[in-house]
CSV table of C-alpha atoms in Angstrom, one decimal:
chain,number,residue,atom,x,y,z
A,881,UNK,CA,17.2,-3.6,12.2
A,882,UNK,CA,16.4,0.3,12.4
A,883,UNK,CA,16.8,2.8,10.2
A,884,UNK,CA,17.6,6.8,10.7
A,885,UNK,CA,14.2,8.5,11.7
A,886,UNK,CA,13.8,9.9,8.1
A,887,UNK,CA,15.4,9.6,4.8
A,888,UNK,CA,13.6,12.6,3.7
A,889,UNK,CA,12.5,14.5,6.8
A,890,UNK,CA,9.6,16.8,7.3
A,891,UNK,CA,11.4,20.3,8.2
A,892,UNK,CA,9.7,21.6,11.4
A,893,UNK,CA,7.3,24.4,10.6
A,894,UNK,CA,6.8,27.9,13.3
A,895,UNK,CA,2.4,27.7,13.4
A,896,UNK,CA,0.4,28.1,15.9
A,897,UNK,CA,-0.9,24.7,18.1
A,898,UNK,CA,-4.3,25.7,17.3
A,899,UNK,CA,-4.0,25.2,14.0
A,900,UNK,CA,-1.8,22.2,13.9
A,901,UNK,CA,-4.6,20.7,16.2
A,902,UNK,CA,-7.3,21.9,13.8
A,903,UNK,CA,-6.2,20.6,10.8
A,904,UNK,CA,-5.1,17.4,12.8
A,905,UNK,CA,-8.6,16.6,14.3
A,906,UNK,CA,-10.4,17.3,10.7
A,907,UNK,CA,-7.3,14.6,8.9
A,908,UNK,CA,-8.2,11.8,11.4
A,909,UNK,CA,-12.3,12.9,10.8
A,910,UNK,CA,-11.5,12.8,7.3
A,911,UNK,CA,-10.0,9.1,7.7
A,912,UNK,CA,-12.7,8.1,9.8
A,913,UNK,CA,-15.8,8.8,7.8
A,914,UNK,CA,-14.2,7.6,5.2
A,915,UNK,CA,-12.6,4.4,6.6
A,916,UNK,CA,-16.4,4.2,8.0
A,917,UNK,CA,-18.0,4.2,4.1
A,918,UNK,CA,-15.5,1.8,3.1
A,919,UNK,CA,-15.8,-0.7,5.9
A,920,UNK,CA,-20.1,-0.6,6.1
A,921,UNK,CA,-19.4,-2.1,2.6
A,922,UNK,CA,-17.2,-5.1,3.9
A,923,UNK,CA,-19.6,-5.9,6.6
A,924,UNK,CA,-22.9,-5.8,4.4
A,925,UNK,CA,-20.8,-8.7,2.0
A,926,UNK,CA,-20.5,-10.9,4.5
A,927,UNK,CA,-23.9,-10.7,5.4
A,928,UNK,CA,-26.5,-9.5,2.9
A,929,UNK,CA,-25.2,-8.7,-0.4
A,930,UNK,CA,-25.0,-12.4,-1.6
A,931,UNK,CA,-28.1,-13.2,-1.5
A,932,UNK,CA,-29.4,-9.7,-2.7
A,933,UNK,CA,-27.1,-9.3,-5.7
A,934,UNK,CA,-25.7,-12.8,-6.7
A,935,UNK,CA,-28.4,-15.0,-6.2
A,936,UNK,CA,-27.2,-18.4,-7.1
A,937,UNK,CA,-28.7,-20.7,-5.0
A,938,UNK,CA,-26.1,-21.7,-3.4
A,939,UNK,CA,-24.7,-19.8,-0.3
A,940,UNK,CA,-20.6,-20.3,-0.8
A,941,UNK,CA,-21.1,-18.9,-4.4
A,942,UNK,CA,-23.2,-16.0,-3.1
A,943,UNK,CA,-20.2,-15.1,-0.5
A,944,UNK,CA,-17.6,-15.3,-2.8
A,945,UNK,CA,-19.3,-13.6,-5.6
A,946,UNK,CA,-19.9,-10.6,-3.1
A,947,UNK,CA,-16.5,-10.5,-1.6
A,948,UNK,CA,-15.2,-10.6,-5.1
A,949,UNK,CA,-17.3,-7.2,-5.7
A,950,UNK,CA,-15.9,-6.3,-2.1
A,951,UNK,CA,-12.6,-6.8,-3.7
A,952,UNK,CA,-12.8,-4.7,-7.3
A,953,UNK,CA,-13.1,-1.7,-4.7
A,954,UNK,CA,-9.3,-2.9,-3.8
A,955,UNK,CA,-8.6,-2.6,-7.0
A,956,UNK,CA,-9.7,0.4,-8.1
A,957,UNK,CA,-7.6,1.9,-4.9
A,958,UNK,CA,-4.4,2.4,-7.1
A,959,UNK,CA,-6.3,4.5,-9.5
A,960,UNK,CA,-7.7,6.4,-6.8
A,961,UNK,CA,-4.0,6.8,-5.3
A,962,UNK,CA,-2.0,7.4,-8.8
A,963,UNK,CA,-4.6,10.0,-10.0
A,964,UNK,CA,-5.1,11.7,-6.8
A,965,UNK,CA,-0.9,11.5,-6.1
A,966,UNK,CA,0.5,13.4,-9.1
A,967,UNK,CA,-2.6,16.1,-8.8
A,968,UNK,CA,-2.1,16.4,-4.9
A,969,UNK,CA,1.5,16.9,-5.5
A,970,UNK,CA,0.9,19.2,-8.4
A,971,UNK,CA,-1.7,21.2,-7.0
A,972,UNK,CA,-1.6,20.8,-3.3
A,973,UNK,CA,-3.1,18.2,-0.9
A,974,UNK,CA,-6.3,20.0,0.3
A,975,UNK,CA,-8.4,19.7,-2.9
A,976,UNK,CA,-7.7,16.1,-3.3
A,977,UNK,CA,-8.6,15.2,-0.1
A,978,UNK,CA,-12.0,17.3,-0.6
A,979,UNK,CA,-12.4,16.1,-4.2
A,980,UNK,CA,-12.1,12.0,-2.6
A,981,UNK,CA,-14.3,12.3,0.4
A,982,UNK,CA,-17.0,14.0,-2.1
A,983,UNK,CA,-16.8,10.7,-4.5
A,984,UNK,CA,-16.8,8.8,-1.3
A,985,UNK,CA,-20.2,10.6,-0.2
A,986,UNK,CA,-21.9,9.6,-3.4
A,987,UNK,CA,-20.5,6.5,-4.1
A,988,UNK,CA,-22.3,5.2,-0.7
A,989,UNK,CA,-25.3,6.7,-0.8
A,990,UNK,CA,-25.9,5.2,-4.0
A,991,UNK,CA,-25.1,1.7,-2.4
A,992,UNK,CA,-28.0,2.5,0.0
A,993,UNK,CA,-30.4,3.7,-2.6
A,994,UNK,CA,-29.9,0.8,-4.9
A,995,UNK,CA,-32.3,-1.6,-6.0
A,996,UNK,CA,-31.9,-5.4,-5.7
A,997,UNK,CA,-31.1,-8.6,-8.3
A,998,UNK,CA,-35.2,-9.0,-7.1
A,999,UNK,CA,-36.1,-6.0,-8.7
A,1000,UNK,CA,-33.6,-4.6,-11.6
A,1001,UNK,CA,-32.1,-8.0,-12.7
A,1002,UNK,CA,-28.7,-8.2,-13.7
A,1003,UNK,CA,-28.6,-4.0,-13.5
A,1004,UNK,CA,-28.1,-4.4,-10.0
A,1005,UNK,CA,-25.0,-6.2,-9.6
A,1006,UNK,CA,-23.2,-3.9,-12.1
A,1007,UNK,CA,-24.5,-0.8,-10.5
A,1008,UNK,CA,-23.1,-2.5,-7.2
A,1009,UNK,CA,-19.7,-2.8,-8.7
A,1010,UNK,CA,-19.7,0.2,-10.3
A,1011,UNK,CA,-20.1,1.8,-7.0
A,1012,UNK,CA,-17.8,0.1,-4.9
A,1013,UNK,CA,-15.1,0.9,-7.9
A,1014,UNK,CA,-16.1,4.5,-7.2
A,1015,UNK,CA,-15.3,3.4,-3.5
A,1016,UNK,CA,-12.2,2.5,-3.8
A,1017,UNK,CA,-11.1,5.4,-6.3
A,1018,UNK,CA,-12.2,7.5,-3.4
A,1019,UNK,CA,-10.2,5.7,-0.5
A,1020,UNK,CA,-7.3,5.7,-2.6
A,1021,UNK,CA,-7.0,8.9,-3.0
A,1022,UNK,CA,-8.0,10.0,0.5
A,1023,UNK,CA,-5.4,8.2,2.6
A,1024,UNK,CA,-2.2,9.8,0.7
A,1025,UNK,CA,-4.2,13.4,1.5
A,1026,UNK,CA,-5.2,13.2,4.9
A,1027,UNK,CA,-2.0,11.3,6.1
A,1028,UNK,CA,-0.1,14.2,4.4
A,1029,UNK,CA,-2.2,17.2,6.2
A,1030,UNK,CA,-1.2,15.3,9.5
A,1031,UNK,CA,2.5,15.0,9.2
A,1032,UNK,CA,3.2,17.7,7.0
A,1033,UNK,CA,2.4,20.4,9.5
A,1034,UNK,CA,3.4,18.2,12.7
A,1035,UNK,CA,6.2,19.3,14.7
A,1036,UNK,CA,9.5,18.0,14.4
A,1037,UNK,CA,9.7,15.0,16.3
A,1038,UNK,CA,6.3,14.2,16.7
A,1039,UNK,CA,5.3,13.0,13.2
A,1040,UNK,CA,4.5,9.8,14.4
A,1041,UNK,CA,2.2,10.8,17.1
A,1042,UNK,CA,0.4,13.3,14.2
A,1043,UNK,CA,0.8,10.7,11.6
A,1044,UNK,CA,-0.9,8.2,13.5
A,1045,UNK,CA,-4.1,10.3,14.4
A,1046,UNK,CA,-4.8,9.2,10.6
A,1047,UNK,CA,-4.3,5.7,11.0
A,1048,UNK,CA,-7.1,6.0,13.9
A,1049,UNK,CA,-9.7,6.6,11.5
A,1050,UNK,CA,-9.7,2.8,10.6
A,1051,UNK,CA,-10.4,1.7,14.3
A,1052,UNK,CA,-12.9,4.5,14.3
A,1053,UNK,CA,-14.8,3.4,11.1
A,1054,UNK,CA,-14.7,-0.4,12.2
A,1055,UNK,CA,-16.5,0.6,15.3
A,1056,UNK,CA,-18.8,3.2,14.0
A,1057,UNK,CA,-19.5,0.7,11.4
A,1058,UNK,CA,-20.2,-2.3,13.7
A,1059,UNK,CA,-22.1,-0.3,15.9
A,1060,UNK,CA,-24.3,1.1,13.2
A,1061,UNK,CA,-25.0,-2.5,11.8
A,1062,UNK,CA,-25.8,-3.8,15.3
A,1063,UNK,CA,-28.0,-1.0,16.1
A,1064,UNK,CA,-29.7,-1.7,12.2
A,1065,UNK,CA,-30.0,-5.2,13.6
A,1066,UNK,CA,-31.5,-4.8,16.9
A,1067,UNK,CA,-34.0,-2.2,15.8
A,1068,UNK,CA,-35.4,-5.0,13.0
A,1069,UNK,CA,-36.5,-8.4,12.1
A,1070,UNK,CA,-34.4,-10.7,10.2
A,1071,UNK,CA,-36.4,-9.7,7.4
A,1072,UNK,CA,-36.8,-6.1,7.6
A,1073,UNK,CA,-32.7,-6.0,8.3
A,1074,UNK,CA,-32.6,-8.2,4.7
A,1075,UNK,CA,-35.1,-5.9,3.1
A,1076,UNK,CA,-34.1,-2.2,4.2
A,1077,UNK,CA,-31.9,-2.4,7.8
A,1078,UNK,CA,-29.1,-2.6,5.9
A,1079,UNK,CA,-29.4,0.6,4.1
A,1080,UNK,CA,-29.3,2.7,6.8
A,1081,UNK,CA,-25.2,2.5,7.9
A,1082,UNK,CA,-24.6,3.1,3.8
A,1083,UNK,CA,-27.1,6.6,3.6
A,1084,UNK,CA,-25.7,7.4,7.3
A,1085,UNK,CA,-22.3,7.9,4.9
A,1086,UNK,CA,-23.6,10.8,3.2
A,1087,UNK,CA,-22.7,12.9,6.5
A,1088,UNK,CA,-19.0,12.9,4.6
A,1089,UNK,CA,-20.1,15.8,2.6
A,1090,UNK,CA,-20.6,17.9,5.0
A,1091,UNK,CA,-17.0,17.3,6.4
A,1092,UNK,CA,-15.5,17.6,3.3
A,1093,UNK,CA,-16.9,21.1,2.6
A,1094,UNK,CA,-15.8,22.1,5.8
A,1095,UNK,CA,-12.2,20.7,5.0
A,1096,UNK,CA,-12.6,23.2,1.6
A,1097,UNK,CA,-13.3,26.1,3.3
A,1098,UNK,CA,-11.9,26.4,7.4
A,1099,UNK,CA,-8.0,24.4,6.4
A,1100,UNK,CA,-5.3,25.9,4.7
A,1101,UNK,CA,-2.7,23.8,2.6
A,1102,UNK,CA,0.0,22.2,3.9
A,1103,UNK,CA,3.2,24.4,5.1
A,1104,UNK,CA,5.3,21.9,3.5
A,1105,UNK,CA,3.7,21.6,0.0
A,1106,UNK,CA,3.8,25.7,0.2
A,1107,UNK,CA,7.3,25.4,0.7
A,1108,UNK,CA,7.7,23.5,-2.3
A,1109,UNK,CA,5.4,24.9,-4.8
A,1110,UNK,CA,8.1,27.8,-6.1
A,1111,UNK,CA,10.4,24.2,-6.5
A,1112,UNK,CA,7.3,23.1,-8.7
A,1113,UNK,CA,6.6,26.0,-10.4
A,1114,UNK,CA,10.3,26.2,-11.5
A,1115,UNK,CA,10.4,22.9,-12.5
A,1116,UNK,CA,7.2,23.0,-14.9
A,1117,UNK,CA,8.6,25.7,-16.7
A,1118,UNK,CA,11.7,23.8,-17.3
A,1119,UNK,CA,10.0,20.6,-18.0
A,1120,UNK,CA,7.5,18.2,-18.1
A,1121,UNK,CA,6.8,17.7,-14.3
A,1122,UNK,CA,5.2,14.3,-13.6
A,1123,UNK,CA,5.6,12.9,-10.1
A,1124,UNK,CA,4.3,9.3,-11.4
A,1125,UNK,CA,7.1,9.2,-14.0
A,1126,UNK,CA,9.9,10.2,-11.7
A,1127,UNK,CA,8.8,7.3,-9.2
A,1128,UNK,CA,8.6,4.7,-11.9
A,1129,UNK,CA,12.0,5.7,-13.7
A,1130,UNK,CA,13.8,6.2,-10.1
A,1131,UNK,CA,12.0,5.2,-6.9
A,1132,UNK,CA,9.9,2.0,-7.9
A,1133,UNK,CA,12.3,-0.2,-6.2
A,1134,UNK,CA,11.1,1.8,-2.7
A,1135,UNK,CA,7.0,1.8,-3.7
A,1136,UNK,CA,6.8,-2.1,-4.1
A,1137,UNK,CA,8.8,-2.7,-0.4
A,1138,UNK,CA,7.0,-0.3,1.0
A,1139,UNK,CA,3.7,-2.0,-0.6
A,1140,UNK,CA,5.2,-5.5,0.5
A,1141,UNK,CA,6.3,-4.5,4.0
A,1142,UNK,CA,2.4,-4.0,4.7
A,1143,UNK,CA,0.3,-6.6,2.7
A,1144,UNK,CA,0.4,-8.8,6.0
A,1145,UNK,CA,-1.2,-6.0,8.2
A,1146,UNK,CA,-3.9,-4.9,5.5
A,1147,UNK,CA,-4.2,-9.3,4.7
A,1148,UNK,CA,-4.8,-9.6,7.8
A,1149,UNK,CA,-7.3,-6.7,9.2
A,1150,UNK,CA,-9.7,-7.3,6.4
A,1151,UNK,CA,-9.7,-11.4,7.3
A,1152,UNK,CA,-10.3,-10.7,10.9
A,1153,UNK,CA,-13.2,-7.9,10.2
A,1154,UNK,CA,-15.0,-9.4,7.0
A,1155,UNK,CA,-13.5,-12.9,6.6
A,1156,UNK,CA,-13.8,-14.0,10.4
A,1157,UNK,CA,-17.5,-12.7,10.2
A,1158,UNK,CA,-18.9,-14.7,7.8
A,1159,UNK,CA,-16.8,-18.0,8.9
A,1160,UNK,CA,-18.0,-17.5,12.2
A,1161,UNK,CA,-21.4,-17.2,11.2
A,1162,UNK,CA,-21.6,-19.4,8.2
A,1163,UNK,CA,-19.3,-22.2,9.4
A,1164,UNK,CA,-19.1,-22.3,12.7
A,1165,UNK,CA,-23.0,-20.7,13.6
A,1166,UNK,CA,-22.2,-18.1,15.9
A,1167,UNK,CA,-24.6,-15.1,16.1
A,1168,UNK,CA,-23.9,-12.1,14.1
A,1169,UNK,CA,-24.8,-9.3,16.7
A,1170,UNK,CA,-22.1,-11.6,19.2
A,1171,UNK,CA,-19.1,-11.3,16.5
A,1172,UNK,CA,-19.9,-7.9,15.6
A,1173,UNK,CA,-19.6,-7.8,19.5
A,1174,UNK,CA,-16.0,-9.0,19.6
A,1175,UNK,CA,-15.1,-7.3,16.6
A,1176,UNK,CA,-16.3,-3.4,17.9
A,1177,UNK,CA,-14.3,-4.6,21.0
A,1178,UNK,CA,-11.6,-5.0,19.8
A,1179,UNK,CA,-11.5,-2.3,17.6
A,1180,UNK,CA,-11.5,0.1,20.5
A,1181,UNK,CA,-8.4,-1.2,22.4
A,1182,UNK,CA,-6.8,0.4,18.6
A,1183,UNK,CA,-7.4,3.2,19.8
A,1184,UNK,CA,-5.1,3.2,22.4
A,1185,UNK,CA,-2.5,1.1,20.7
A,1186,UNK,CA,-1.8,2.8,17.1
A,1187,UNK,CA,-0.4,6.3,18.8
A,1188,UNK,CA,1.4,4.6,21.7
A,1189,UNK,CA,3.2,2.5,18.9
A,1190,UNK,CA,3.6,5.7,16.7
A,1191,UNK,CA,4.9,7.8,20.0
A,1192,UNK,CA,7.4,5.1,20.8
A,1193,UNK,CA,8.6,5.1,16.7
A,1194,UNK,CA,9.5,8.9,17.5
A,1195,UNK,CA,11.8,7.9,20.2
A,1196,UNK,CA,13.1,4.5,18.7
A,1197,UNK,CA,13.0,4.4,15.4
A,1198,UNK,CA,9.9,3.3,12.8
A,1199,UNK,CA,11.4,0.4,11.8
A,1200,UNK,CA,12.0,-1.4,14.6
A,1201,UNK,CA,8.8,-1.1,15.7
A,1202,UNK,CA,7.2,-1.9,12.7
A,1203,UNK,CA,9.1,-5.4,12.3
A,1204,UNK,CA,8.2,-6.2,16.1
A,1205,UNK,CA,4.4,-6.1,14.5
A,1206,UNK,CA,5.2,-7.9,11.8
A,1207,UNK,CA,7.3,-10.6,13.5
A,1208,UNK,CA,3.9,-10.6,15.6
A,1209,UNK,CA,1.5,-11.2,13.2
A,1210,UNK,CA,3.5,-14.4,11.8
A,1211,UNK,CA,3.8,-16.1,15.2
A,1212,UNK,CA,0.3,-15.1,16.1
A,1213,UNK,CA,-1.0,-16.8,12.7
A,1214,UNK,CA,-1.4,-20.2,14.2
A,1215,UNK,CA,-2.8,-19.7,17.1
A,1216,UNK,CA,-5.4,-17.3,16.0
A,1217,UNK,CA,-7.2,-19.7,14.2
A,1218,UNK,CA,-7.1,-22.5,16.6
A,1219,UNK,CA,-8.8,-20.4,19.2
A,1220,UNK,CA,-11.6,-18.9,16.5
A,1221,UNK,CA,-12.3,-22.7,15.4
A,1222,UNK,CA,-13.3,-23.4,19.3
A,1223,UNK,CA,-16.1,-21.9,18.5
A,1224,UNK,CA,-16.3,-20.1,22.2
A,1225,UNK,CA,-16.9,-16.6,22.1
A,1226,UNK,CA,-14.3,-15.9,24.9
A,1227,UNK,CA,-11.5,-17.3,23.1
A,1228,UNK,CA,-12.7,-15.5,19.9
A,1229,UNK,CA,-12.2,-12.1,22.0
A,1230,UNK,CA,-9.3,-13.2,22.5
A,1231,UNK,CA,-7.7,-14.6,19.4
A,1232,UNK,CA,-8.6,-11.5,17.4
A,1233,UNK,CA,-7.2,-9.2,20.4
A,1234,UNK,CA,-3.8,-10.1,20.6
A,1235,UNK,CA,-3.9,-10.4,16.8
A,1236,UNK,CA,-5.4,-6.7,16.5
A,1237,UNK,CA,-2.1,-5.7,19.1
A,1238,UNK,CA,0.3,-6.6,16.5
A,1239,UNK,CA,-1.4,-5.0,14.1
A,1240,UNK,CA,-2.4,-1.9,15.7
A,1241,UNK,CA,1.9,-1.9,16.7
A,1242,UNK,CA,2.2,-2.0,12.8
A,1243,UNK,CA,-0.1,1.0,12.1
A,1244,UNK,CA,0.7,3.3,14.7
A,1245,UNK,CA,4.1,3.9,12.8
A,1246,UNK,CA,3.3,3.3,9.4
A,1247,UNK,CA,2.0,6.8,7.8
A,1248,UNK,CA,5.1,8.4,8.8
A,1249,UNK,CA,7.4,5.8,7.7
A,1250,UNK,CA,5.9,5.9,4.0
A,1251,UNK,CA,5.7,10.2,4.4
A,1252,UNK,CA,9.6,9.6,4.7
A,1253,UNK,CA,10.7,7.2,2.1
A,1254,UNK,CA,9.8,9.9,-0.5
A,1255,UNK,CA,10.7,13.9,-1.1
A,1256,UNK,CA,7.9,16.4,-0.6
A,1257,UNK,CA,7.5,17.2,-5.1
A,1258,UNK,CA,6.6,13.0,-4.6
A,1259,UNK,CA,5.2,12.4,-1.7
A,1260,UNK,CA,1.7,12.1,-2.5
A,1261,UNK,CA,2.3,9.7,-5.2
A,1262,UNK,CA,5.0,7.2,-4.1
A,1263,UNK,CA,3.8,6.7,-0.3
A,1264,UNK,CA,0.0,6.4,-2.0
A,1265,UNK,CA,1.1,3.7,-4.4
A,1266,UNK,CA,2.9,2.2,-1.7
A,1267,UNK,CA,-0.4,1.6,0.3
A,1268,UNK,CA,-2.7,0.9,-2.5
A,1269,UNK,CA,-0.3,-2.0,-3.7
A,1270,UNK,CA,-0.4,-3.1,-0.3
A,1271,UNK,CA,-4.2,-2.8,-0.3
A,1272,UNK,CA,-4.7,-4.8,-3.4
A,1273,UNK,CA,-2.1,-7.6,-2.8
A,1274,UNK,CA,-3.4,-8.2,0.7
A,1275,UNK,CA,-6.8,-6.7,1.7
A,1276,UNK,CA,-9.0,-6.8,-0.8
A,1277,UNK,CA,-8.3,-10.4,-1.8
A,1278,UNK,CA,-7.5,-11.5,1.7
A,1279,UNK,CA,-11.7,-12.3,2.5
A,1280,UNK,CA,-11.9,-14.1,-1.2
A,1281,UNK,CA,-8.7,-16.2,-1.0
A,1282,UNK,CA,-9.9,-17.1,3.0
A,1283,UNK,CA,-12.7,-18.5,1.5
A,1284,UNK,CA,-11.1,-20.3,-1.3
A,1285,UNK,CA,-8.9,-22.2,1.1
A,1286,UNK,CA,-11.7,-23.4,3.4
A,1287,UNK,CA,-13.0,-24.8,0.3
A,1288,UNK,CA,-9.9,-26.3,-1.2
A,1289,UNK,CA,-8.5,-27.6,2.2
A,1290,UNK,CA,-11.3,-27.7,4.8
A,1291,UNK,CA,-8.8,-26.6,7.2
A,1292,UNK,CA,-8.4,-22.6,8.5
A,1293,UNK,CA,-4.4,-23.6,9.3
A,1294,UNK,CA,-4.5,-22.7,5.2
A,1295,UNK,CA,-5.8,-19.5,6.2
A,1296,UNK,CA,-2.9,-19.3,9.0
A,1297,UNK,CA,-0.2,-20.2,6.3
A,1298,UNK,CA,-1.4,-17.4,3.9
A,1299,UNK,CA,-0.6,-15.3,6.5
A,1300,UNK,CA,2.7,-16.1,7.7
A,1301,UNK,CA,3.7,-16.3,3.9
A,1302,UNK,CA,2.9,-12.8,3.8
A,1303,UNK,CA,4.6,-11.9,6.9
A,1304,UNK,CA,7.9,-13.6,5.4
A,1305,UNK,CA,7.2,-11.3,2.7
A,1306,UNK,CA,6.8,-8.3,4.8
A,1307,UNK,CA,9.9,-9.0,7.3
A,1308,UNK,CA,12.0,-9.2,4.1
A,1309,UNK,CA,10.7,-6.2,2.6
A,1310,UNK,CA,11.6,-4.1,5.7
A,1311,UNK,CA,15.1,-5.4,6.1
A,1312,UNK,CA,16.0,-4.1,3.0
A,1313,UNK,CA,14.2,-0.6,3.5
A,1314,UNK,CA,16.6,-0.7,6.6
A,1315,UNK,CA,20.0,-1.4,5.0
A,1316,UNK,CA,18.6,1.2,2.1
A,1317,UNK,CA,18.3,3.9,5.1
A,1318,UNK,CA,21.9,2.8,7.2
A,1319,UNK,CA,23.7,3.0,3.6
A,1320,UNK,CA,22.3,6.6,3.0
């Protein structure tokens, strides 16, 4: 099951290395300070925010209430893509990516500034949901921008490799995150951490303004949207231009298998990085600063993984390695949980590791593979929405409905079989993206 290495390629574009490497290096810093903002959130729900925001007296409703805000950010992602899409392939890619990690700046900051359930009543949880939408209006728009800058001025058959120097900013954030927290942790008391330690990764975020003015002023547009803008201009004279209406009336049919052939890897991430740590902790009473541990570990061996996997998709094709992931994931379902529910740190380690392979084997290819389903006039928009779907139908509710089924069933095989539903979903989805491609 393999498809052609692009239905729409990227044309291959004379510029010098050092500025292919420069705009490179500031797409995956873009990614990861803003992968890092996003994730500092995730980690502070499934340790603080319950009791800070949702006080309820009762420690199940506390979680869930704060994953539920963790998940409104998931939400808000497709506004953030479908806003940020049709401007950023209207006007150009640069200024959306600017205009997102800006938002993304402030929006955390805020969350590090604001005052508690304790002090402002029932202020504070709106303000905290307020923010995390602003969150997720920012991530939304960022990814479709920064993945863009990479593989829209990589060289012609390396657009995996550049491609997946954006997909490293998730690894990046994950461990930058973790780090920070445990570092917050181990510099505190259990009550200063409750009462202030957590603040510090969230105001640490407000370093992303400084990047994104240096993305304004020291990186030039993409070669590729330049090439199209005369198409563009041309096209707005003759008619109403609207990228969003063109992939609704034509190309929906791609955005939703693209969005279903990656709900198991964003499902899964966000249940091994937020959902794992509070069952861990919660249910199965294994120190915080030891899963963060595991978790930054295994984080790093991404690094590693996502561009070998996005390398070997420029010699063999994305799909087939994509569906090797995905196959992975499903099998791995089962057996992930029964090592976590041991209880032994070891087998943790190594639950979530071979877990994080497939997923990271999934990644490497990934911003590539969505670049090509679309033309460069909508680009921006239809591999965007692709994503966000994807976000919103499998991360950002994957923590909640983990907790859900603990509760319902008392059993984390529930948890397995969420999974591996989505993976059926996923392994479908890309079959059909594969005879679309062979029939072109």
């Amino acid at each position: 099951m393999d498809m052609a290495p692009s239905a729409h390629p990227l044309p291959t574009t004379a510029l010098p290395t050092v500025n292919r490497r420069r705009v490179a290096t500031a797409a995956a810093l873009a990614s990861a300070v803003e992968w890092y903002d996003y994730f500092v959130f995730g980690i502070a729900a499934a340790l603080v925010l319950g009791d800070l925001y949702f006080p309820a007296g009762n420690s199940t409703a506390g979680v869930l209430a704060a994953f539920a805000t963790f998940a409104v950010g998931f939400l808000a992602r497709p506004i953030g893509g479908i806003v940020a899409g049709q401007l950023g392939d209207q006007r150009g890619r640069k200024p959306m990516l600017v205009l997102a990690l800006t938002l993304m700046g402030v929006a955390t900051t805020g969350i590090g500034l604001l005052p508690t359930y304790e002090t402002i009543g029932v202020a504070a949880p709106i303000l905290l949901v307020t923010l995390r939408v602003a969150q997720g209006v920012a991530v939304g728009a960022q990814w479709g921008g920064a993945m863009l800058l990479a593989t829209e001025y990589a060289p012609e058959g390396k657009r995996g490799v550049y491609g997946s120097v954006v997909q490293l900013g998730v690894p990046i954030g994950v461990v930058t995150a973790n780090t920070v927290f445990l570092l917050a942790g181990a510099f505190t008391s259990e009550s200063a951490f409750a009462a202030w330690g957590w603040r510090i990764p969230f105001l640490i975020g407000l370093f992303v303004l400084a990047l994104a003015w240096y993305i304004h002023t020291r990186v030039e547009e993409t070669p590729e949207f330049r090439a199209a803008e005369k198409t563009l201009a041309e096209k707005e004279k003759s008619e109403q231009n609207s990228p969003l209406r063109s992939i609704l009336r034509n190309h929906l049919g791609t955005v939703l298998l693209a969005g279903g052939s990656f709900a198991v890897n964003t499902a899964t991430f966000y249940i091994l990085i937020t959902g794992v740590l509070d069952y861990t902790t919660r249910e199965l009473d294994m120190k915080r600063s030891a899963v963060l541990t595991v978790s930054l570990c295994v984080s790093l061996t991404q690094l590693i993984l996502i561009p070998a996997s996005a390398a070997l998709s420029d010699r063999v094709g994305r799909i087939r390695i994509y569906a090797f992931g995905a196959a992975g994931i499903a099998l791995w379902a089962v057996p992930l949980f029964l090592l976590i529910d041991t209880g032994s740190l070891l087998w943790l380690a190594v639950g979530t590791f071979v877990a994080s392979c497939f997923l990271s084997i999934m990644y490497g290819p990934q911003a590539a593979l969505f670049a090509e389903l679309f033309t460069p006039e909508m680009r921006y928009t239809g591999a965007s929405l692709g994503y966000q779907i994807a976000a919103v139908c499998g991360g950002g509710l994957a923590p909640f409905v983990m907790v859900l089924l603990l509760e319902a069933t008392g059993t984390s095989m529930a948890v397995s079989a969420y999974i591996i539903g989505l993976s059926v979903v996923a392994l479908l989805s890309i079959k059909v993206l594969a005879d679309r491609a062979r029939s072109r």
